[in-house]
Each structure stands twice: as C-alpha cells, then as structure tokens.
C-alpha positions as a Python dict, from the first residue, in 0.01 Angstrom:
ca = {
    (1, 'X'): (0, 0, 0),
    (2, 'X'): (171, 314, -93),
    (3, 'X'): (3, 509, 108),
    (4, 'X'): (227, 349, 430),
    (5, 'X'): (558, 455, 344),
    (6, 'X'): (695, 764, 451),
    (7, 'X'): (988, 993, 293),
    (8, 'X'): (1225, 837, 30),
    (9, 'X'): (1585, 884, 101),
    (10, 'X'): (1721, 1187, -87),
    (11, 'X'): (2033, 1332, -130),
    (12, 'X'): (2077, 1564, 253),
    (13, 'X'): (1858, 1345, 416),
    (14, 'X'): (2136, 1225, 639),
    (15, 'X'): (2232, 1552, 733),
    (16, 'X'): (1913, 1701, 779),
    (17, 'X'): (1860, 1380, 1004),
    (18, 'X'): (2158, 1450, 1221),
    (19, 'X'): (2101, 1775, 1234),
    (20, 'X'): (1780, 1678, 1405),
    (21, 'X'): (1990, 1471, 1681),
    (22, 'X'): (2178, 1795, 1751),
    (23, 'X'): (1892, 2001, 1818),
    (24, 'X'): (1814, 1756, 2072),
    (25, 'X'): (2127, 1713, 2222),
    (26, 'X'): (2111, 2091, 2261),
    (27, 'X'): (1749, 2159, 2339),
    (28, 'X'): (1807, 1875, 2625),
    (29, 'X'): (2151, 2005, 2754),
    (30, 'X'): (1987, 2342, 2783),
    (31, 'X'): (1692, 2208, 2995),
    (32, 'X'): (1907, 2081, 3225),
    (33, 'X'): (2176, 2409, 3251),
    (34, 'X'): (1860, 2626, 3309),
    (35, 'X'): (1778, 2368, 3592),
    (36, 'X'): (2061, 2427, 3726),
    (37, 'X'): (2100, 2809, 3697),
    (38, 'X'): (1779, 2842, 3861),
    (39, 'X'): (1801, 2584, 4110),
    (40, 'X'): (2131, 2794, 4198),
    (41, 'X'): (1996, 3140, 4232),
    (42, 'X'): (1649, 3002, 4415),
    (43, 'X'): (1776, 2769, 4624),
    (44, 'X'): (1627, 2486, 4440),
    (45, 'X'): (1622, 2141, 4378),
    (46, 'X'): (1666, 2016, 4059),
    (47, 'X'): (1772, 1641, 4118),
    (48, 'X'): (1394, 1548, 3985),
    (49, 'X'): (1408, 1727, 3641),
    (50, 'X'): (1756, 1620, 3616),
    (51, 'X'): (1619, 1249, 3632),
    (52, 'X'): (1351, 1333, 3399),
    (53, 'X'): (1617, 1420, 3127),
    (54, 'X'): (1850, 1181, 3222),
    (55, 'X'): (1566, 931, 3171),
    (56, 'X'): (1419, 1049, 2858),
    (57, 'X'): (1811, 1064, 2687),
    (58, 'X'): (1841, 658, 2794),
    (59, 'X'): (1490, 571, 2684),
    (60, 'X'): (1577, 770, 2386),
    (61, 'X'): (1925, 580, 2300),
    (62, 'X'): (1798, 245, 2353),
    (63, 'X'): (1494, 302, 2175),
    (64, 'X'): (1702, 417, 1863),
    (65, 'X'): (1914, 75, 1966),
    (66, 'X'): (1631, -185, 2007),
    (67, 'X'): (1462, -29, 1689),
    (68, 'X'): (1731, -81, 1465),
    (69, 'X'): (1851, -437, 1533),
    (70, 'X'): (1425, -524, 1653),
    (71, 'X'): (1182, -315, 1471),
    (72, 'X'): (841, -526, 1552),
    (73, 'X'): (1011, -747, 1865),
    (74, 'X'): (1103, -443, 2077),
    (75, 'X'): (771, -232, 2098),
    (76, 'X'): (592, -528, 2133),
    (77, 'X'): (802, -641, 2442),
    (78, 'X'): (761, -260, 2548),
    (79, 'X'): (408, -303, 2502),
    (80, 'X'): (344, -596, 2708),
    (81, 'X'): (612, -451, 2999),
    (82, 'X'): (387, -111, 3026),
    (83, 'X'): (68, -353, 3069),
    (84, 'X'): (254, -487, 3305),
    (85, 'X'): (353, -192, 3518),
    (86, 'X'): (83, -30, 3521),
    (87, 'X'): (-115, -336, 3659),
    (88, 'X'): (134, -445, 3884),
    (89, 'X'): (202, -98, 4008),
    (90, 'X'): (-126, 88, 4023),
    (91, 'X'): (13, 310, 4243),
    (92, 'X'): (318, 493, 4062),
    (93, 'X'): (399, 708, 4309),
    (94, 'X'): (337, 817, 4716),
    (95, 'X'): (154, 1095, 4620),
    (96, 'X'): (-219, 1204, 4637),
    (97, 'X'): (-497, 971, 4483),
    (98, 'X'): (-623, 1270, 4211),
    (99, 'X'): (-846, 994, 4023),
    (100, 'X'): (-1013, 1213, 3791),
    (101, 'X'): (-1052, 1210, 3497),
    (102, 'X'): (-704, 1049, 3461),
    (103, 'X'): (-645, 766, 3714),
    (104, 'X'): (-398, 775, 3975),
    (105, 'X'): (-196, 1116, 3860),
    (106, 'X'): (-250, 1031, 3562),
    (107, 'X'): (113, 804, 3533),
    (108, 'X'): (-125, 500, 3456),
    (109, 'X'): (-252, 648, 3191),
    (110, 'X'): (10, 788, 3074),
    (111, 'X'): (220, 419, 3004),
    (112, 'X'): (-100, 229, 2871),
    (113, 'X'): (-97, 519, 2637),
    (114, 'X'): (219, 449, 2505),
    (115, 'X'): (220, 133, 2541),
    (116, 'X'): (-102, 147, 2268),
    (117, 'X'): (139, 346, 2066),
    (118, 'X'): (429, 114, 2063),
    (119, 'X'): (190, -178, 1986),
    (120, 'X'): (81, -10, 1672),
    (121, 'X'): (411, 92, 1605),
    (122, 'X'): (545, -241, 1564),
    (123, 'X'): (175, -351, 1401),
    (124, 'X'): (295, -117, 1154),
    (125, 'X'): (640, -247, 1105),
    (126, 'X'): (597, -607, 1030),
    (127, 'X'): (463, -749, 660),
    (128, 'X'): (257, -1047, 850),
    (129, 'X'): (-83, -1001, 855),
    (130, 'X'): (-176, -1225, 1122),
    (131, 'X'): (85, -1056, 1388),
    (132, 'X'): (-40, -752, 1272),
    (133, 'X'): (-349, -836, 1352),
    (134, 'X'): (-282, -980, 1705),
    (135, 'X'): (-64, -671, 1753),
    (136, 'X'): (-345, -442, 1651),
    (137, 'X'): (-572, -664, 1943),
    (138, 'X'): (-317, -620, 2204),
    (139, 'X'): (-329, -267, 2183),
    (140, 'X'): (-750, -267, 2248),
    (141, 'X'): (-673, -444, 2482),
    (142, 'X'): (-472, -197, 2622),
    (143, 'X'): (-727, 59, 2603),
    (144, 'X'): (-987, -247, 2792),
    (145, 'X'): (-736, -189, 3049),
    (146, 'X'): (-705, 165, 3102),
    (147, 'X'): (-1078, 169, 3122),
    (148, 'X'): (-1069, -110, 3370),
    (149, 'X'): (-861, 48, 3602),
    (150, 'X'): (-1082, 340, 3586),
    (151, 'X'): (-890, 607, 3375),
    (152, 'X'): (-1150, 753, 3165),
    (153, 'X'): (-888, 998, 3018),
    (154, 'X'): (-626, 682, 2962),
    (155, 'X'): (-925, 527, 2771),
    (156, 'X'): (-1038, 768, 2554),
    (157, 'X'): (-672, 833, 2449),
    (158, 'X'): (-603, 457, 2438),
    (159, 'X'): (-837, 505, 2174),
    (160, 'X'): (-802, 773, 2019),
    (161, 'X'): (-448, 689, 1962),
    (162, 'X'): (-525, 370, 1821),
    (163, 'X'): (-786, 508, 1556),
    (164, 'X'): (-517, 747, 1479),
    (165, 'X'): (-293, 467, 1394),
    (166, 'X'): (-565, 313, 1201),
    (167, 'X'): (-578, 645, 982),
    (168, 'X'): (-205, 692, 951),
    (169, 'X'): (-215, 425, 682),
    (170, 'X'): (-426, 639, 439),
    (171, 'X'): (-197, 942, 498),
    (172, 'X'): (61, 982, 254),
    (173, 'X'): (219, 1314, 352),
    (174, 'X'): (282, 1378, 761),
    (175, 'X'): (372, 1687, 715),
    (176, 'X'): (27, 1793, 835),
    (177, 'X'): (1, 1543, 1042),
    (178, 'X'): (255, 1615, 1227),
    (179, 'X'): (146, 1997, 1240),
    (180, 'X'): (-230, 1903, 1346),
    (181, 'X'): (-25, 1689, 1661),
    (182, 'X'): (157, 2002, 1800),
    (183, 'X'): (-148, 2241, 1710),
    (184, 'X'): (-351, 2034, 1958),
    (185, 'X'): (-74, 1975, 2252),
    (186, 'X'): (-76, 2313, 2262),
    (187, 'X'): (-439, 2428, 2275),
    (188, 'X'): (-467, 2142, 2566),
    (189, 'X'): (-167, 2367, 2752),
    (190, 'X'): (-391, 2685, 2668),
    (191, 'X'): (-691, 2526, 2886),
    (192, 'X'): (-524, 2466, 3169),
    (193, 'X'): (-357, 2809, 3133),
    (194, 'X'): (-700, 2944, 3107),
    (195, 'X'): (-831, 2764, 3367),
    (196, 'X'): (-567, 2804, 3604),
    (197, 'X'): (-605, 3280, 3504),
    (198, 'X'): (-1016, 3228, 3548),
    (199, 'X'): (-1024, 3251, 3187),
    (200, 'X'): (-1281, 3056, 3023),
    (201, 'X'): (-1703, 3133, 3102),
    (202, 'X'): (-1796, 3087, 3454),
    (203, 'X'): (-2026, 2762, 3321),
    (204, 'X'): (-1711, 2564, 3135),
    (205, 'X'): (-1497, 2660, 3428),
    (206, 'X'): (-1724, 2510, 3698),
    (207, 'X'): (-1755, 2187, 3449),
    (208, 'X'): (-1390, 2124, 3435),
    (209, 'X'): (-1383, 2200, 3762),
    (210, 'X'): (-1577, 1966, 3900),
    (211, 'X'): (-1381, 1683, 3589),
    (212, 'X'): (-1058, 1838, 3733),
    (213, 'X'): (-1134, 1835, 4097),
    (214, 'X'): (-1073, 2183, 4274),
    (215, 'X'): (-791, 2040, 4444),
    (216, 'X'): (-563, 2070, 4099),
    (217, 'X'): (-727, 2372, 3967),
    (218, 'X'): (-666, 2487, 4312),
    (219, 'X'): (-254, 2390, 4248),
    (220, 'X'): (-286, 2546, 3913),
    (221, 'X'): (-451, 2888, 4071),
    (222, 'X'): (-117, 2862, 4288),
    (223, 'X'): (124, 2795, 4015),
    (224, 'X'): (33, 3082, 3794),
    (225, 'X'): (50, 3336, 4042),
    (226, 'X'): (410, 3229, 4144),
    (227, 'X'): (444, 3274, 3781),
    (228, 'X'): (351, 3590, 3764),
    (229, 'X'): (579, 3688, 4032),
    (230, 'X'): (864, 3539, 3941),
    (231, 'X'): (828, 3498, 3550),
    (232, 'X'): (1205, 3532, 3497),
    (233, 'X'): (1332, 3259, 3719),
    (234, 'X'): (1089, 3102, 3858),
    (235, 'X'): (1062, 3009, 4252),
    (236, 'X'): (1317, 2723, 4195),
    (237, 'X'): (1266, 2332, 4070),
    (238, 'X'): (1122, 2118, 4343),
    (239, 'X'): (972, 2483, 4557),
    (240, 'X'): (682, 2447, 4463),
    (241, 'X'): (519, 2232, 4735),
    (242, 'X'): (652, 2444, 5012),
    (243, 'X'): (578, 2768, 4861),
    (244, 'X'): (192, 2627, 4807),
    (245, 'X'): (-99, 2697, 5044),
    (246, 'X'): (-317, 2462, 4804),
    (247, 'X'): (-54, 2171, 4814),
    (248, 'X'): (2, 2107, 5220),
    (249, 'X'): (-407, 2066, 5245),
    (250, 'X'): (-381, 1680, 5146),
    (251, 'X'): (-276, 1441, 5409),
    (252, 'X'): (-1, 1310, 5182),
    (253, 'X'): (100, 1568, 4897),
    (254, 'X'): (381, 1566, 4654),
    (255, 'X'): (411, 1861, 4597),
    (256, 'X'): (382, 1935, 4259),
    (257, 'X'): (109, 2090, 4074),
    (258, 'X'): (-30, 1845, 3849),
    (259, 'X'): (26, 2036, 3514),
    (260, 'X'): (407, 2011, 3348),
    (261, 'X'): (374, 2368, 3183),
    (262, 'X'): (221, 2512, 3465),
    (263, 'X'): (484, 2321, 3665),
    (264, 'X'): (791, 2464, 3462),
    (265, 'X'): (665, 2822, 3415),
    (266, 'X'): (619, 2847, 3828),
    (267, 'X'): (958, 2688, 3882),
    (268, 'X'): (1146, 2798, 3608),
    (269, 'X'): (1004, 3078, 3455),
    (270, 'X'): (914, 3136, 3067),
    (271, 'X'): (1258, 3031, 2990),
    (272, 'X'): (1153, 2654, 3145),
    (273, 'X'): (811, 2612, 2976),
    (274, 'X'): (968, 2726, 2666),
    (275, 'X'): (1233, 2469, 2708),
    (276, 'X'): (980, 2260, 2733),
    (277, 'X'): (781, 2318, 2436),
    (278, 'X'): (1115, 2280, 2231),
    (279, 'X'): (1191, 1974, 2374),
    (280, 'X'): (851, 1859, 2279),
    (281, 'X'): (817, 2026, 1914),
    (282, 'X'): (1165, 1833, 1862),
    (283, 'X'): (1071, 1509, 1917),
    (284, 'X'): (813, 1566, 1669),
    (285, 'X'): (1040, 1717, 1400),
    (286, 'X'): (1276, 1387, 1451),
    (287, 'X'): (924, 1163, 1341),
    (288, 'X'): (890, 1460, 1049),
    (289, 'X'): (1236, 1388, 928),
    (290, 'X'): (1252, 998, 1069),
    (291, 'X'): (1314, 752, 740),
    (292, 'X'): (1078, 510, 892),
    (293, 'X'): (698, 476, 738),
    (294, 'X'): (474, 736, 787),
    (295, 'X'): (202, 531, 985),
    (296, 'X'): (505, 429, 1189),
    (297, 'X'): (581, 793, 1257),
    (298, 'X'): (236, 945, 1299),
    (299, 'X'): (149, 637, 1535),
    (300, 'X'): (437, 715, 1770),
    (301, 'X'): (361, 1091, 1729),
    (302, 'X'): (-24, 1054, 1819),
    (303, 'X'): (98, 821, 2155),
    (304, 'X'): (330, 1141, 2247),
    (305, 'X'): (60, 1382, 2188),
    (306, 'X'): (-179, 1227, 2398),
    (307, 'X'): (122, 1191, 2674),
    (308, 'X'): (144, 1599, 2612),
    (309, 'X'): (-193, 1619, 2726),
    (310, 'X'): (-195, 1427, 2998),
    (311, 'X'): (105, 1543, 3151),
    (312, 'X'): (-54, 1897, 3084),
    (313, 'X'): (-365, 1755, 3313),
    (314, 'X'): (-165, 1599, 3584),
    (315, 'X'): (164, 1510, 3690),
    (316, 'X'): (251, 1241, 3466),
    (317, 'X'): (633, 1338, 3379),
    (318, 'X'): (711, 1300, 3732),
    (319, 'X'): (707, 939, 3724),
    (320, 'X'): (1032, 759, 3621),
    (321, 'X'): (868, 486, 3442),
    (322, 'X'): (692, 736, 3177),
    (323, 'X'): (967, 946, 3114),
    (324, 'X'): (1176, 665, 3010),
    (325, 'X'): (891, 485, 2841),
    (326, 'X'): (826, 850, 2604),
    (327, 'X'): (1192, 836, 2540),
    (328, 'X'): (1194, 466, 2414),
    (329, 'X'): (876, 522, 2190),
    (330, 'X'): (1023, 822, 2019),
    (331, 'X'): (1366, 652, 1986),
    (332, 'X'): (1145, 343, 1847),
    (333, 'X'): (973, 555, 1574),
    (334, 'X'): (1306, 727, 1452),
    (335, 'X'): (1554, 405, 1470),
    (336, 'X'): (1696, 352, 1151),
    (337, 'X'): (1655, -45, 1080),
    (338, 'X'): (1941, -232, 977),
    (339, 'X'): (1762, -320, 663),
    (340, 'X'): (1490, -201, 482),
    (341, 'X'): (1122, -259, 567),
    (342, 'X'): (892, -420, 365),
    (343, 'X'): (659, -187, 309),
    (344, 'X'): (995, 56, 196),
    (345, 'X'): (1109, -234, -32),
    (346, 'X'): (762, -265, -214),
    (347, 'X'): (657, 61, -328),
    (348, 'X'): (1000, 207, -421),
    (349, 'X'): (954, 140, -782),
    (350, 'X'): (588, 199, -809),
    (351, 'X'): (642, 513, -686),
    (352, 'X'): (706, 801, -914),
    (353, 'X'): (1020, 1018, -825),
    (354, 'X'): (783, 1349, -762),
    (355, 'X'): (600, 1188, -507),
    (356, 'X'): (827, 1199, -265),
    (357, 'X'): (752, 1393, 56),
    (358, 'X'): (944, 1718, 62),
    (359, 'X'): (932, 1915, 360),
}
C-alpha cells in the first residue's frame, strides 16, 4: 500500500537527520543548565528534572538501539512490559490519589498510552498479517485496560491513539500530520492556562472544575501566580510544594502541581516552559524527518501527543517509568533499521520520483 511509506531517502537526508539529533542534544543540555542556573539562584532542587532528562536521553538511546537491530520485537516487548507496570504498580507514586478524569496522577494512563502506541508501532512495522493483527488486538486491549482500572482519560486516548494509527495508513504526507499533533498539545496547555487565570465562562470553568477536581485547579490557581511573580526565574525546581498553600491541604501531597507547563513556568520561569515546548516540538520534527513509514511515525507521534496532554492535566512526567517509556517510543519511531522494511522495499519502484515527501 503506498500510502504506508513515509519519505524516500534523498540526497541531505542524512544531514538534515543528524542535524535533528543535535537540536536535541542541545534543546536537552539546555533544559538541564537552566535547571541548574535556577536551582542555583532560588535555592532549588533540581535532582527530579535532572532524572527526567536523564531518563528520557536513555529511553531515547535504547529506543534508537532496540529499533534498529528489533523493529516489531522491541515495541511489542515494550508493550506488554507497560501492561505490566501499570497493573502491577497501580500506584506509581506516594503521592495524592487525584483519580479524575485520569487515574492515579494520571502516570497509569500515561504508560497504557504508550504502550497502545508502541503496539501499533510495531503492528505497523511487520509485513505479516496475522501478527499484525494480534498486535493491533493487544493494543485494544490496552485501552480495555485503562478503562478497567478506571482512567476515563487513559481510555479515551487509548483510543483515540489507536484510531489514529488506524488512519495513519491512508496518509501519505505527515507533514500535516505532524502539524495538526503540536497544534492540539498546545491548545490542551492553553486550557489549563485558562483555567488556572479564570479565563474561560464561569459555566465551562465550573464543568472542568468539578472533571478536574478543585484540588488541581486549586494547584494550578497557585502555580500561575508564582508565575507571575517570578516569570524570569521562577521560585526554583522542586519549591513548589513548600511555597503552596493549596498543596500542604492533602494528608499526603507531593508537591507538585499536576500540570508540566504550569509546573515549569512556576519553577522555572518562561525560559523553562519554553524549554519545554522545544523539547517537545523536537521530538516531533525527529518523526517529520525519521526515514521510517509514515504510519510508523504518525502512530508514535499521536501516543506522544496524547502523553502531552496528559502530563498537561496531571503530573505524569514525574514518574520515572513514563519518562523513560516517552523516550523509548520516540527513539522506536526514529531508529533507523538495519535493513529495509517491507513496506519501503515494495513501493519504491511503483512510486514516481515526484512523489516523494518534501518538507
């Protein structure tokens, strides 16, 4: 089907390529210097982002490993081990029980998420259409999961992820794709942004308020306006909880806000959550420019999309196990196989040399 295959190698592909793995390198090392700086001239603690990063560069690198040498093998494996975590450990971290909409902090969610995306991802990426089949099972019955351990959010982007993946195979550009995935991480960043300013009508903000709990919106009232009094800087990573008078009111807090952009911009000022946003518009630029199909791509794109959103929702980068996860998905999606896949090998002489994706 020619519609599966993504760009043809052309002549500066490779270097556009690594030039792709440089901008991370850099858009990564600078997250972590800014943790630093700040965490330096607030009196913060930046041992947790620095894990994070740390986590998301070795997910990364043996993602780009196990994808080359095991293109279908590894995200399967990866797909049964998330299943496995996230029923085994229901309860990712210490922290406060926030069950709506997303589960427990939404870190559940978060790796049966992925873990949909990495079973389409290798679905995609073998020629038999039995396993691909079987793969394409496993990952509903990821999402029968999600729902069973009560994430309505995890479902519905179980899901919507897999439908997604479903679709990829008609798309022959993913370009806009690609585009469409960023456009809607960040109008899911603008709602909680709203919501955490009193932005949106009084009868949308008591709805998501009551889908939210106050509790969060109450952490996101109280990340904002350390925002706006220390946009520069920041209060410092890991200040967050202490500097709080929403936070301390659970029995058991973690002290974070449940929101990653609301998270960075309180901690570590605009410079942060634009770090952030890089970090995240990179990873989809490497699937833009990655020589693997283009359902392969847009699959592993729409699984870090939906992570996007969660993590804007709750606190679902905090967690070890999903930052590495992320990292091993994207590094998946942009491996470069040691051979050519089939769907690569069959269309590259029924295709016409001006049909080739250009960016």
């Amino acid at each position: 089907m020619t519609s599966a295959v993504g760009p043809e190698p052309a002549a500066g592909d490779d270097d556009r390529r690594n030039g792709s793995d440089a901008a991370g390198v850099v858009i990564l090392g600078a997250c972590a210097a800014w943790a630093l700086i700040t965490a330096a001239l607030r009196d913060g603690r930046p041992e947790g982002v620095l894990l994070a990063l740390l986590a998301v560069a070795a997910g990364y690198a043996a993602g780009r490993i196990c994808g080359a040498l095991l293109p279908v093998a590894a995200p399967s494996a990866w797909a049964l081990a998330g299943i496995g975590l996230s029923v085994g450990l229901p309860h990712l971290s210490p922290g406060p029980e926030i069950i709506t909409p997303l589960g427990d902090a939404g870190g559940a969610a978060a790796l049966l998420v992925l873990s949909t995306g990495a079973a389409c991802c290798a679905a995609w990426a073998t020629e038999a259409l039995v396993l691909r089949m079987v793969l394409r099972a496993l990952a509903a019955g990821i999402a029968v999961v999600s729902a069973v351990l009560g994430s309505v959010g995890g479902f519905a982007a179980c899901v919507a992820v897999l439908l997604c993946s479903l679709a990829a195979g008609r798309i022959r550009h993913r370009g806009p794709g690609i585009a469409g995935m960023a456009l809607s991480a960040f109008l899911v960043a603008g709602l909680t942004w709203a919501v955490a300013g009193n932005a949106v009508p009084r009868g949308l903000g008591v709805s998501l308020e009551g889908q939210l709990t106050s509790h969060r919106v109450g952490l996101w009232h109280d990340a904002l306006s350390m925002a706006r009094g220390e946009p520069a800087l920041g209060v410092g990573p890991g200040r967050f909880g202490e500097l709080s008078g929403t936070a301390p009111r659970t029995l058991l807090s973690d002290g974070k806000p449940h929101s990653a952009p609301l998270q960075q911009v309180a901690e570590q000022g605009v410079v942060g959550v634009t770090l952030l946003a890089a970090a995240f518009c990179w990873v989809l630029y490497a699937l833009w420019r990655t020589r693997r199909p283009t359902p392969v791509a847009l699959t592993a794109g729409a699984a870090l999309t939906a992570l996007a959103a969660i993590a804007c929702l709750g606190n679902a980068l905090s967690f070890t196990t999903v930052t590495v996860t992320a990292g091993l998905l994207a590094g998946l999606a942009t491996a470069r196989p040691l051979a050519d896949e089939p769907a690569r090998q069959e269309t590259t002489n029924a295709r016409p040399r001006g049909d080739r994706l250009t960016p």
